[in-house]
Amino acid sequence: MSTVKSKKLQVGTDATSSNNFTIYQPATPDGTLRIGVGNADSPTEVGQFNANGYVATKAPAFKAYASATHNPSLNTWTKIQFDSEEFDTNSNFDTSTYRFTPTVAGYYYITAKLRGALSTSVSTMYVSLYDGTGHEVGFRSLVNNLNQQIMETTALRYFNGSTDYIEAYCNFQGSGTATVYGNGTFYSSSTFQGILIKAV
Amino acid sequence: MTLYEKITTLYTELTDADFAPDTGTIMLQNDSDGNGDYIKEWNHPTLAQPTQEQLDGVQ
Protein backbone atom coordinates (compact mmCIF):
# COMPACT_ATOMS: atom_id res chain seq x y z
CA MET A 1 0.00 0.00 0.00
CA SER A 2 1.31 3.41 -0.91
CA THR A 3 0.45 6.85 0.41
CA VAL A 4 -0.03 9.85 -1.88
CA LYS A 5 0.48 13.24 -0.30
CA SER A 6 -0.57 16.35 -2.17
CA LYS A 7 -2.00 19.80 -1.49
CA LYS A 8 -4.15 19.76 -4.62
CA LEU A 9 -5.79 17.12 -6.73
CA GLN A 10 -7.44 18.00 -10.02
CA VAL A 11 -10.30 15.80 -11.12
CA GLY A 12 -10.81 15.98 -14.86
CA THR A 13 -8.58 17.06 -17.70
CA ASP A 14 -11.09 18.70 -20.00
CA ALA A 15 -9.85 21.57 -22.17
CA THR A 16 -12.56 23.74 -20.63
CA SER A 17 -11.43 24.38 -17.08
CA SER A 18 -14.96 24.83 -15.75
CA ASN A 19 -15.61 21.17 -16.53
CA ASN A 20 -12.91 20.13 -14.06
CA PHE A 21 -12.85 20.05 -10.28
CA THR A 22 -10.05 20.50 -7.79
CA ILE A 23 -9.96 19.37 -4.18
CA TYR A 24 -7.29 21.12 -2.20
CA GLN A 25 -5.91 22.33 1.07
CA PRO A 26 -6.05 26.13 1.42
CA ALA A 27 -2.81 28.10 1.18
CA THR A 28 -2.95 28.59 4.92
CA PRO A 29 -4.10 25.23 6.26
CA ASP A 30 -7.04 25.56 8.60
CA GLY A 31 -8.34 22.03 8.95
CA THR A 32 -10.65 22.27 5.96
CA LEU A 33 -10.77 20.51 2.62
CA ARG A 34 -11.82 22.83 -0.17
CA ILE A 35 -13.65 21.90 -3.34
CA GLY A 36 -13.40 24.14 -6.34
CA VAL A 37 -14.50 24.32 -9.94
CA GLY A 38 -11.62 24.70 -12.36
CA ASN A 39 -8.10 23.50 -12.82
CA ALA A 40 -5.68 23.07 -9.95
CA ASP A 41 -3.87 26.32 -10.70
CA SER A 42 -6.94 28.51 -10.09
CA PRO A 43 -10.00 26.75 -8.70
CA THR A 44 -13.08 28.70 -7.70
CA GLU A 45 -14.25 27.45 -4.33
CA VAL A 46 -17.78 26.07 -4.23
CA GLY A 47 -17.66 24.37 -0.85
CA GLN A 48 -15.58 22.86 1.90
CA PHE A 49 -15.54 20.07 4.42
CA ASN A 50 -14.74 21.03 7.96
CA ALA A 51 -15.20 19.35 11.33
CA ASN A 52 -18.98 19.90 11.07
CA GLY A 53 -19.36 18.39 7.62
CA TYR A 54 -19.96 19.97 4.22
CA VAL A 55 -20.52 23.73 3.93
CA ALA A 56 -21.51 25.21 0.59
CA THR A 57 -19.82 28.50 -0.24
CA LYS A 58 -23.01 29.96 -1.68
CA ALA A 59 -25.98 28.93 0.42
CA PRO A 60 -28.43 31.83 0.50
CA ALA A 61 -30.30 32.36 3.73
CA PHE A 62 -31.76 35.59 4.98
CA LYS A 63 -33.84 37.03 7.77
CA ALA A 64 -35.17 40.53 7.35
CA TYR A 65 -37.45 42.54 9.57
CA ALA A 66 -39.37 45.78 9.55
CA SER A 67 -37.58 48.33 11.69
CA ALA A 68 -40.46 50.76 11.74
CA THR A 69 -44.22 50.57 12.06
CA HIS A 70 -46.19 51.59 8.97
CA ASN A 71 -49.84 52.00 8.09
CA PRO A 72 -51.03 50.56 4.76
CA SER A 73 -54.26 51.60 3.08
CA LEU A 74 -57.26 49.36 3.66
CA ASN A 75 -58.22 46.84 0.97
CA THR A 76 -54.90 47.31 -0.77
CA TRP A 77 -52.13 44.77 -1.24
CA THR A 78 -49.16 46.61 0.23
CA LYS A 79 -45.57 45.43 0.17
CA ILE A 80 -44.29 45.06 3.71
CA GLN A 81 -41.27 47.24 4.29
CA PHE A 82 -38.61 44.82 5.48
CA ASP A 83 -35.83 47.37 5.66
CA SER A 84 -33.38 45.70 8.03
CA GLU A 85 -31.58 42.39 8.19
CA GLU A 86 -30.52 40.06 10.94
CA PHE A 87 -28.46 38.11 8.40
CA ASP A 88 -28.16 37.73 4.64
CA THR A 89 -25.51 35.14 3.85
CA ASN A 90 -25.30 35.71 0.12
CA SER A 91 -26.40 39.37 -0.07
CA ASN A 92 -29.53 38.40 -1.97
CA PHE A 93 -32.05 40.44 0.00
CA ASP A 94 -32.50 44.10 -0.92
CA THR A 95 -33.55 46.28 2.03
CA SER A 96 -34.55 49.14 -0.26
CA THR A 97 -36.95 47.15 -2.47
CA TYR A 98 -37.76 44.57 0.25
CA ARG A 99 -37.11 41.83 -2.29
CA PHE A 100 -35.28 38.49 -2.14
CA THR A 101 -33.63 37.51 -5.43
CA PRO A 102 -31.45 34.45 -4.84
CA THR A 103 -28.48 34.02 -7.17
CA VAL A 104 -28.29 30.27 -6.64
CA ALA A 105 -30.89 28.23 -8.52
CA GLY A 106 -32.83 25.78 -6.43
CA TYR A 107 -35.67 25.16 -4.02
CA TYR A 108 -36.16 27.55 -1.14
CA TYR A 109 -38.32 27.58 1.95
CA ILE A 110 -39.78 31.05 2.43
CA THR A 111 -41.70 32.43 5.39
CA ALA A 112 -43.31 35.82 5.94
CA LYS A 113 -44.62 36.75 9.36
CA LEU A 114 -46.93 39.72 9.74
CA ARG A 115 -47.51 41.32 13.09
CA GLY A 116 -50.40 43.65 12.47
CA ALA A 117 -53.51 45.24 13.86
CA LEU A 118 -56.67 46.87 12.64
CA SER A 119 -58.87 48.99 14.85
CA THR A 120 -62.24 47.55 13.96
CA SER A 121 -64.68 45.04 15.36
CA VAL A 122 -64.77 42.65 12.43
CA SER A 123 -61.93 42.46 9.94
CA THR A 124 -59.67 40.31 7.86
CA MET A 125 -55.91 40.42 7.64
CA TYR A 126 -53.98 38.73 4.84
CA VAL A 127 -50.31 38.11 4.23
CA SER A 128 -49.00 36.85 0.93
CA LEU A 129 -45.88 35.94 -0.98
CA TYR A 130 -45.71 37.79 -4.28
CA ASP A 131 -43.50 36.80 -7.21
CA GLY A 132 -44.55 39.53 -9.62
CA THR A 133 -47.32 37.49 -11.19
CA GLY A 134 -49.70 36.72 -8.36
CA HIS A 135 -50.27 36.66 -4.63
CA GLU A 136 -49.87 33.32 -2.91
CA VAL A 137 -52.03 33.82 0.13
CA GLY A 138 -51.01 31.40 2.77
CA PHE A 139 -53.16 32.53 5.65
CA ARG A 140 -55.98 34.79 6.63
CA SER A 141 -57.82 35.50 9.79
CA LEU A 142 -61.40 36.38 10.60
CA VAL A 143 -61.50 37.43 14.22
CA ASN A 144 -62.96 40.14 16.34
CA ASN A 145 -60.71 43.06 17.16
CA LEU A 146 -57.48 42.29 15.36
CA ASN A 147 -55.27 43.64 18.09
CA GLN A 148 -51.68 42.79 17.22
CA GLN A 149 -52.36 39.50 15.53
CA ILE A 150 -49.48 37.48 14.16
CA MET A 151 -49.89 35.33 11.08
CA GLU A 152 -47.48 33.56 8.80
CA THR A 153 -47.46 32.24 5.31
CA THR A 154 -44.91 29.77 4.01
CA ALA A 155 -43.97 28.31 0.67
CA LEU A 156 -41.49 25.94 -0.88
CA ARG A 157 -40.61 27.47 -4.22
CA TYR A 158 -38.18 27.08 -7.07
CA PHE A 159 -36.02 30.06 -8.04
CA ASN A 160 -34.00 30.16 -11.24
CA GLY A 161 -31.05 31.93 -9.62
CA SER A 162 -31.26 35.03 -11.80
CA THR A 163 -34.64 36.69 -12.34
CA ASP A 164 -37.01 34.94 -9.93
CA TYR A 165 -37.77 36.89 -6.79
CA ILE A 166 -40.17 37.00 -3.88
CA GLU A 167 -41.71 39.77 -1.80
CA ALA A 168 -44.20 39.85 1.05
CA TYR A 169 -47.45 41.79 0.97
CA CYS A 170 -50.27 42.40 3.41
CA ASN A 171 -53.91 43.34 3.00
CA PHE A 172 -56.33 44.56 5.64
CA GLN A 173 -60.09 44.58 5.22
CA GLY A 174 -62.38 46.43 7.59
CA SER A 175 -62.37 49.95 8.94
CA GLY A 176 -60.08 52.04 11.07
CA THR A 177 -56.32 52.21 10.87
CA ALA A 178 -54.26 49.26 9.68
CA THR A 179 -50.86 48.83 11.29
CA VAL A 180 -47.87 46.70 10.41
CA TYR A 181 -45.60 46.50 13.40
CA GLY A 182 -41.87 46.74 13.17
CA ASN A 183 -40.10 48.21 16.11
CA GLY A 184 -36.53 47.24 15.42
CA THR A 185 -36.66 44.26 17.71
CA PHE A 186 -36.50 41.48 15.18
CA TYR A 187 -38.01 38.81 17.35
CA SER A 188 -41.23 40.75 17.83
CA SER A 189 -41.63 42.65 14.59
CA SER A 190 -42.81 41.48 11.21
CA THR A 191 -40.17 39.24 9.63
CA PHE A 192 -39.36 37.76 6.24
CA GLN A 193 -36.96 34.86 5.91
CA GLY A 194 -35.84 32.15 3.56
CA ILE A 195 -33.24 29.46 3.07
CA LEU A 196 -31.96 27.31 0.24
CA ILE A 197 -33.14 23.73 0.72
CA LYS A 198 -31.73 22.16 -2.41
CA ALA A 199 -29.57 23.68 -5.13
CA VAL A 200 -30.02 22.46 -8.68
CA MET B 1 -57.92 60.12 1.07
CA THR B 2 -56.74 56.71 -0.08
CA LEU B 3 -57.40 55.22 -3.50
CA TYR B 4 -59.83 52.77 -1.94
CA GLU B 5 -61.76 55.63 -0.33
CA LYS B 6 -61.87 57.53 -3.63
CA ILE B 7 -63.19 54.51 -5.52
CA THR B 8 -65.88 53.75 -2.95
CA THR B 9 -66.87 57.42 -2.97
CA LEU B 10 -67.32 57.27 -6.75
CA TYR B 11 -69.09 53.91 -6.62
CA THR B 12 -71.04 53.75 -3.39
CA GLU B 13 -72.43 50.33 -4.29
CA LEU B 14 -69.01 48.73 -3.89
CA THR B 15 -68.29 46.87 -0.68
CA ASP B 16 -65.25 45.22 0.89
CA ALA B 17 -66.29 42.02 -0.85
CA ASP B 18 -65.46 43.59 -4.21
CA PHE B 19 -61.88 44.05 -2.99
CA ALA B 20 -61.52 40.70 -1.22
CA PRO B 21 -58.22 39.03 -2.17
CA ASP B 22 -59.76 35.67 -2.96
CA THR B 23 -63.18 36.48 -4.42
CA GLY B 24 -63.17 40.17 -5.33
CA THR B 25 -62.96 41.62 -8.81
CA ILE B 26 -60.87 44.70 -7.98
CA MET B 27 -57.28 44.57 -6.81
CA LEU B 28 -55.49 47.60 -5.43
CA GLN B 29 -51.78 47.46 -4.77
CA ASN B 30 -48.96 49.52 -3.28
CA ASP B 31 -45.39 48.41 -3.99
CA SER B 32 -43.92 50.63 -1.24
CA ASP B 33 -41.79 52.37 -3.84
CA GLY B 34 -43.08 55.87 -3.21
CA ASN B 35 -45.64 55.79 -6.02
CA GLY B 36 -48.61 55.11 -3.78
CA ASP B 37 -51.69 52.95 -4.27
CA TYR B 38 -52.75 51.97 -7.77
CA ILE B 39 -55.33 49.78 -9.51
CA LYS B 40 -53.60 46.48 -10.24
CA GLU B 41 -56.64 44.70 -11.68
CA TRP B 42 -60.20 45.81 -12.46
CA ASN B 43 -62.54 43.01 -13.48
CA HIS B 44 -65.83 44.30 -12.11
CA PRO B 45 -68.69 42.94 -14.26
CA THR B 46 -70.70 46.16 -14.48
CA LEU B 47 -68.70 49.13 -13.25
CA ALA B 48 -66.04 50.68 -15.44
CA GLN B 49 -62.58 51.35 -14.10
CA PRO B 50 -62.52 55.02 -13.05
CA THR B 51 -60.24 57.34 -14.95
CA GLN B 52 -57.47 59.26 -13.27
CA GLU B 53 -59.47 62.43 -13.88
CA GLN B 54 -62.43 60.97 -12.01
CA LEU B 55 -60.21 59.89 -9.13
CA ASP B 56 -58.51 63.27 -8.97
CA GLY B 57 -61.91 64.93 -8.79
CA VAL B 58 -62.95 63.13 -5.63
CA GLN B 59 -62.64 65.36 -2.59
Tab-separated table of C-alpha atoms in Angstrom:
chain	number	residue	atom	x	y	z
A	1	MET	CA	0.000	0.000	0.000
A	2	SER	CA	1.308	3.411	-0.906
A	3	THR	CA	0.446	6.848	0.406
A	4	VAL	CA	-0.026	9.845	-1.883
A	5	LYS	CA	0.479	13.241	-0.298
A	6	SER	CA	-0.572	16.351	-2.175
A	7	LYS	CA	-2.000	19.800	-1.489
A	8	LYS	CA	-4.146	19.756	-4.623
A	9	LEU	CA	-5.794	17.119	-6.733
A	10	GLN	CA	-7.436	17.997	-10.016
A	11	VAL	CA	-10.298	15.800	-11.120
A	12	GLY	CA	-10.806	15.984	-14.858
A	13	THR	CA	-8.584	17.056	-17.704
A	14	ASP	CA	-11.093	18.701	-20.002
A	15	ALA	CA	-9.851	21.566	-22.174
A	16	THR	CA	-12.558	23.745	-20.625
A	17	SER	CA	-11.428	24.377	-17.079
A	18	SER	CA	-14.963	24.831	-15.748
A	19	ASN	CA	-15.607	21.167	-16.535
A	20	ASN	CA	-12.907	20.131	-14.059
A	21	PHE	CA	-12.853	20.052	-10.282
A	22	THR	CA	-10.054	20.504	-7.791
A	23	ILE	CA	-9.957	19.374	-4.183
A	24	TYR	CA	-7.293	21.119	-2.201
A	25	GLN	CA	-5.912	22.326	1.069
A	26	PRO	CA	-6.051	26.130	1.423
A	27	ALA	CA	-2.806	28.102	1.181
A	28	THR	CA	-2.954	28.588	4.920
A	29	PRO	CA	-4.097	25.231	6.260
A	30	ASP	CA	-7.043	25.564	8.599
A	31	GLY	CA	-8.339	22.028	8.951
A	32	THR	CA	-10.646	22.266	5.955
A	33	LEU	CA	-10.771	20.506	2.623
A	34	ARG	CA	-11.816	22.827	-0.173
A	35	ILE	CA	-13.647	21.898	-3.340
A	36	GLY	CA	-13.400	24.140	-6.341
A	37	VAL	CA	-14.496	24.319	-9.938
A	38	GLY	CA	-11.616	24.699	-12.365
A	39	ASN	CA	-8.102	23.497	-12.822
A	40	ALA	CA	-5.681	23.074	-9.950
A	41	ASP	CA	-3.874	26.317	-10.701
A	42	SER	CA	-6.936	28.508	-10.088
A	43	PRO	CA	-10.002	26.746	-8.697
A	44	THR	CA	-13.077	28.704	-7.696
A	45	GLU	CA	-14.254	27.454	-4.330
A	46	VAL	CA	-17.781	26.071	-4.225
A	47	GLY	CA	-17.665	24.373	-0.848
A	48	GLN	CA	-15.583	22.860	1.895
A	49	PHE	CA	-15.545	20.074	4.418
A	50	ASN	CA	-14.735	21.025	7.965
A	51	ALA	CA	-15.204	19.348	11.334
A	52	ASN	CA	-18.976	19.904	11.069
A	53	GLY	CA	-19.357	18.394	7.617
A	54	TYR	CA	-19.956	19.971	4.225
A	55	VAL	CA	-20.519	23.725	3.929
A	56	ALA	CA	-21.514	25.205	0.587
A	57	THR	CA	-19.822	28.496	-0.238
A	58	LYS	CA	-23.005	29.955	-1.681
A	59	ALA	CA	-25.984	28.934	0.418
A	60	PRO	CA	-28.429	31.833	0.499
A	61	ALA	CA	-30.296	32.357	3.731
A	62	PHE	CA	-31.762	35.587	4.984
A	63	LYS	CA	-33.840	37.026	7.769
A	64	ALA	CA	-35.173	40.529	7.346
A	65	TYR	CA	-37.450	42.543	9.566
A	66	ALA	CA	-39.371	45.780	9.554
A	67	SER	CA	-37.581	48.325	11.691
A	68	ALA	CA	-40.458	50.761	11.742
A	69	THR	CA	-44.223	50.570	12.057
A	70	HIS	CA	-46.188	51.594	8.973
A	71	ASN	CA	-49.843	52.003	8.088
A	72	PRO	CA	-51.026	50.558	4.764
A	73	SER	CA	-54.255	51.599	3.078
A	74	LEU	CA	-57.262	49.361	3.659
A	75	ASN	CA	-58.220	46.838	0.974
A	76	THR	CA	-54.898	47.309	-0.772
A	77	TRP	CA	-52.127	44.772	-1.242
A	78	THR	CA	-49.156	46.606	0.234
A	79	LYS	CA	-45.574	45.433	0.166
A	80	ILE	CA	-44.290	45.055	3.709
A	81	GLN	CA	-41.266	47.240	4.285
A	82	PHE	CA	-38.613	44.823	5.482
A	83	ASP	CA	-35.830	47.372	5.659
A	84	SER	CA	-33.385	45.703	8.034
A	85	GLU	CA	-31.576	42.385	8.189
A	86	GLU	CA	-30.519	40.061	10.939
A	87	PHE	CA	-28.458	38.109	8.401
A	88	ASP	CA	-28.165	37.727	4.644
A	89	THR	CA	-25.513	35.136	3.854
A	90	ASN	CA	-25.304	35.709	0.116
A	91	SER	CA	-26.399	39.365	-0.071
A	92	ASN	CA	-29.529	38.399	-1.975
A	93	PHE	CA	-32.045	40.439	0.000
A	94	ASP	CA	-32.498	44.100	-0.916
A	95	THR	CA	-33.546	46.278	2.034
A	96	SER	CA	-34.553	49.143	-0.257
A	97	THR	CA	-36.945	47.151	-2.466
A	98	TYR	CA	-37.760	44.568	0.251
A	99	ARG	CA	-37.114	41.830	-2.295
A	100	PHE	CA	-35.276	38.492	-2.145
A	101	THR	CA	-33.626	37.510	-5.429
A	102	PRO	CA	-31.448	34.453	-4.843
A	103	THR	CA	-28.476	34.021	-7.167
A	104	VAL	CA	-28.291	30.272	-6.644
A	105	ALA	CA	-30.892	28.229	-8.517
A	106	GLY	CA	-32.830	25.780	-6.433
A	107	TYR	CA	-35.668	25.155	-4.024
A	108	TYR	CA	-36.164	27.549	-1.145
A	109	TYR	CA	-38.317	27.577	1.947
A	110	ILE	CA	-39.785	31.046	2.427
A	111	THR	CA	-41.699	32.426	5.393
A	112	ALA	CA	-43.306	35.815	5.937
A	113	LYS	CA	-44.618	36.750	9.357
A	114	LEU	CA	-46.926	39.724	9.740
A	115	ARG	CA	-47.514	41.316	13.094
A	116	GLY	CA	-50.400	43.654	12.470
A	117	ALA	CA	-53.508	45.243	13.864
A	118	LEU	CA	-56.668	46.868	12.642
A	119	SER	CA	-58.865	48.985	14.850
A	120	THR	CA	-62.235	47.548	13.958
A	121	SER	CA	-64.676	45.044	15.364
A	122	VAL	CA	-64.770	42.650	12.427
A	123	SER	CA	-61.932	42.463	9.945
A	124	THR	CA	-59.670	40.314	7.861
A	125	MET	CA	-55.909	40.419	7.636
A	126	TYR	CA	-53.975	38.732	4.842
A	127	VAL	CA	-50.309	38.109	4.233
A	128	SER	CA	-49.001	36.846	0.929
A	129	LEU	CA	-45.878	35.942	-0.977
A	130	TYR	CA	-45.711	37.794	-4.277
A	131	ASP	CA	-43.505	36.805	-7.206
A	132	GLY	CA	-44.550	39.527	-9.621
A	133	THR	CA	-47.322	37.486	-11.194
A	134	GLY	CA	-49.699	36.718	-8.360
A	135	HIS	CA	-50.272	36.659	-4.632
A	136	GLU	CA	-49.870	33.322	-2.911
A	137	VAL	CA	-52.028	33.816	0.126
A	138	GLY	CA	-51.005	31.400	2.774
A	139	PHE	CA	-53.160	32.528	5.649
A	140	ARG	CA	-55.976	34.795	6.629
A	141	SER	CA	-57.820	35.496	9.795
A	142	LEU	CA	-61.402	36.379	10.605
A	143	VAL	CA	-61.504	37.430	14.215
A	144	ASN	CA	-62.963	40.139	16.337
A	145	ASN	CA	-60.714	43.060	17.164
A	146	LEU	CA	-57.484	42.292	15.357
A	147	ASN	CA	-55.268	43.635	18.090
A	148	GLN	CA	-51.685	42.786	17.217
A	149	GLN	CA	-52.363	39.498	15.530
A	150	ILE	CA	-49.485	37.484	14.158
A	151	MET	CA	-49.888	35.333	11.080
A	152	GLU	CA	-47.483	33.562	8.802
A	153	THR	CA	-47.458	32.239	5.309
A	154	THR	CA	-44.909	29.771	4.007
A	155	ALA	CA	-43.969	28.310	0.671
A	156	LEU	CA	-41.494	25.936	-0.875
A	157	ARG	CA	-40.611	27.470	-4.219
A	158	TYR	CA	-38.184	27.076	-7.070
A	159	PHE	CA	-36.019	30.060	-8.038
A	160	ASN	CA	-33.998	30.161	-11.245
A	161	GLY	CA	-31.052	31.930	-9.617
A	162	SER	CA	-31.264	35.030	-11.795
A	163	THR	CA	-34.644	36.689	-12.344
A	164	ASP	CA	-37.009	34.941	-9.928
A	165	TYR	CA	-37.767	36.894	-6.791
A	166	ILE	CA	-40.168	37.001	-3.879
A	167	GLU	CA	-41.705	39.775	-1.805
A	168	ALA	CA	-44.199	39.851	1.055
A	169	TYR	CA	-47.454	41.787	0.975
A	170	CYS	CA	-50.266	42.403	3.410
A	171	ASN	CA	-53.907	43.344	2.997
A	172	PHE	CA	-56.332	44.561	5.644
A	173	GLN	CA	-60.093	44.580	5.221
A	174	GLY	CA	-62.377	46.427	7.593
A	175	SER	CA	-62.365	49.950	8.944
A	176	GLY	CA	-60.085	52.044	11.070
A	177	THR	CA	-56.320	52.214	10.873
A	178	ALA	CA	-54.255	49.263	9.682
A	179	THR	CA	-50.860	48.831	11.291
A	180	VAL	CA	-47.867	46.695	10.406
A	181	TYR	CA	-45.595	46.496	13.404
A	182	GLY	CA	-41.870	46.743	13.165
A	183	ASN	CA	-40.097	48.207	16.112
A	184	GLY	CA	-36.529	47.236	15.421
A	185	THR	CA	-36.662	44.261	17.710
A	186	PHE	CA	-36.501	41.478	15.183
A	187	TYR	CA	-38.014	38.812	17.346
A	188	SER	CA	-41.226	40.746	17.832
A	189	SER	CA	-41.625	42.646	14.591
A	190	SER	CA	-42.814	41.477	11.209
A	191	THR	CA	-40.175	39.240	9.630
A	192	PHE	CA	-39.359	37.756	6.241
A	193	GLN	CA	-36.964	34.857	5.907
A	194	GLY	CA	-35.844	32.145	3.562
A	195	ILE	CA	-33.244	29.462	3.074
A	196	LEU	CA	-31.963	27.309	0.241
A	197	ILE	CA	-33.137	23.733	0.722
A	198	LYS	CA	-31.727	22.160	-2.414
A	199	ALA	CA	-29.570	23.679	-5.125
A	200	VAL	CA	-30.018	22.464	-8.685
B	1	MET	CA	-57.924	60.123	1.068
B	2	THR	CA	-56.741	56.708	-0.080
B	3	LEU	CA	-57.397	55.219	-3.504
B	4	TYR	CA	-59.827	52.769	-1.937
B	5	GLU	CA	-61.756	55.632	-0.335
B	6	LYS	CA	-61.871	57.531	-3.631
B	7	ILE	CA	-63.194	54.514	-5.517
B	8	THR	CA	-65.877	53.755	-2.949
B	9	THR	CA	-66.865	57.419	-2.965
B	10	LEU	CA	-67.325	57.268	-6.747
B	11	TYR	CA	-69.089	53.911	-6.619
B	12	THR	CA	-71.040	53.749	-3.386
B	13	GLU	CA	-72.432	50.328	-4.288
B	14	LEU	CA	-69.009	48.733	-3.892
B	15	THR	CA	-68.285	46.870	-0.677
B	16	ASP	CA	-65.247	45.219	0.887
B	17	ALA	CA	-66.294	42.016	-0.855
B	18	ASP	CA	-65.461	43.591	-4.208
B	19	PHE	CA	-61.877	44.050	-2.993
B	20	ALA	CA	-61.525	40.701	-1.217
B	21	PRO	CA	-58.218	39.030	-2.169
B	22	ASP	CA	-59.756	35.665	-2.956
B	23	THR	CA	-63.179	36.481	-4.416
B	24	GLY	CA	-63.169	40.169	-5.327
B	25	THR	CA	-62.962	41.625	-8.808
B	26	ILE	CA	-60.873	44.696	-7.977
B	27	MET	CA	-57.283	44.571	-6.815
B	28	LEU	CA	-55.488	47.596	-5.435
B	29	GLN	CA	-51.779	47.459	-4.768
B	30	ASN	CA	-48.963	49.519	-3.282
B	31	ASP	CA	-45.390	48.409	-3.987
B	32	SER	CA	-43.922	50.628	-1.244
B	33	ASP	CA	-41.794	52.367	-3.840
B	34	GLY	CA	-43.077	55.871	-3.211
B	35	ASN	CA	-45.638	55.788	-6.022
B	36	GLY	CA	-48.608	55.111	-3.777
B	37	ASP	CA	-51.687	52.949	-4.271
B	38	TYR	CA	-52.751	51.966	-7.772
B	39	ILE	CA	-55.330	49.777	-9.511
B	40	LYS	CA	-53.600	46.478	-10.239
B	41	GLU	CA	-56.645	44.702	-11.679
B	42	TRP	CA	-60.195	45.809	-12.464
B	43	ASN	CA	-62.545	43.012	-13.483
B	44	HIS	CA	-65.825	44.301	-12.111
B	45	PRO	CA	-68.686	42.937	-14.256
B	46	THR	CA	-70.698	46.162	-14.481
B	47	LEU	CA	-68.698	49.134	-13.247
B	48	ALA	CA	-66.037	50.678	-15.444
B	49	GLN	CA	-62.583	51.352	-14.098
B	50	PRO	CA	-62.516	55.018	-13.046
B	51	THR	CA	-60.243	57.344	-14.946
B	52	GLN	CA	-57.467	59.258	-13.273
B	53	GLU	CA	-59.474	62.429	-13.878
B	54	GLN	CA	-62.434	60.968	-12.011
B	55	LEU	CA	-60.211	59.895	-9.126
B	56	ASP	CA	-58.506	63.273	-8.967
B	57	GLY	CA	-61.912	64.928	-8.794
B	58	VAL	CA	-62.954	63.129	-5.629
B	59	GLN	CA	-62.644	65.360	-2.591
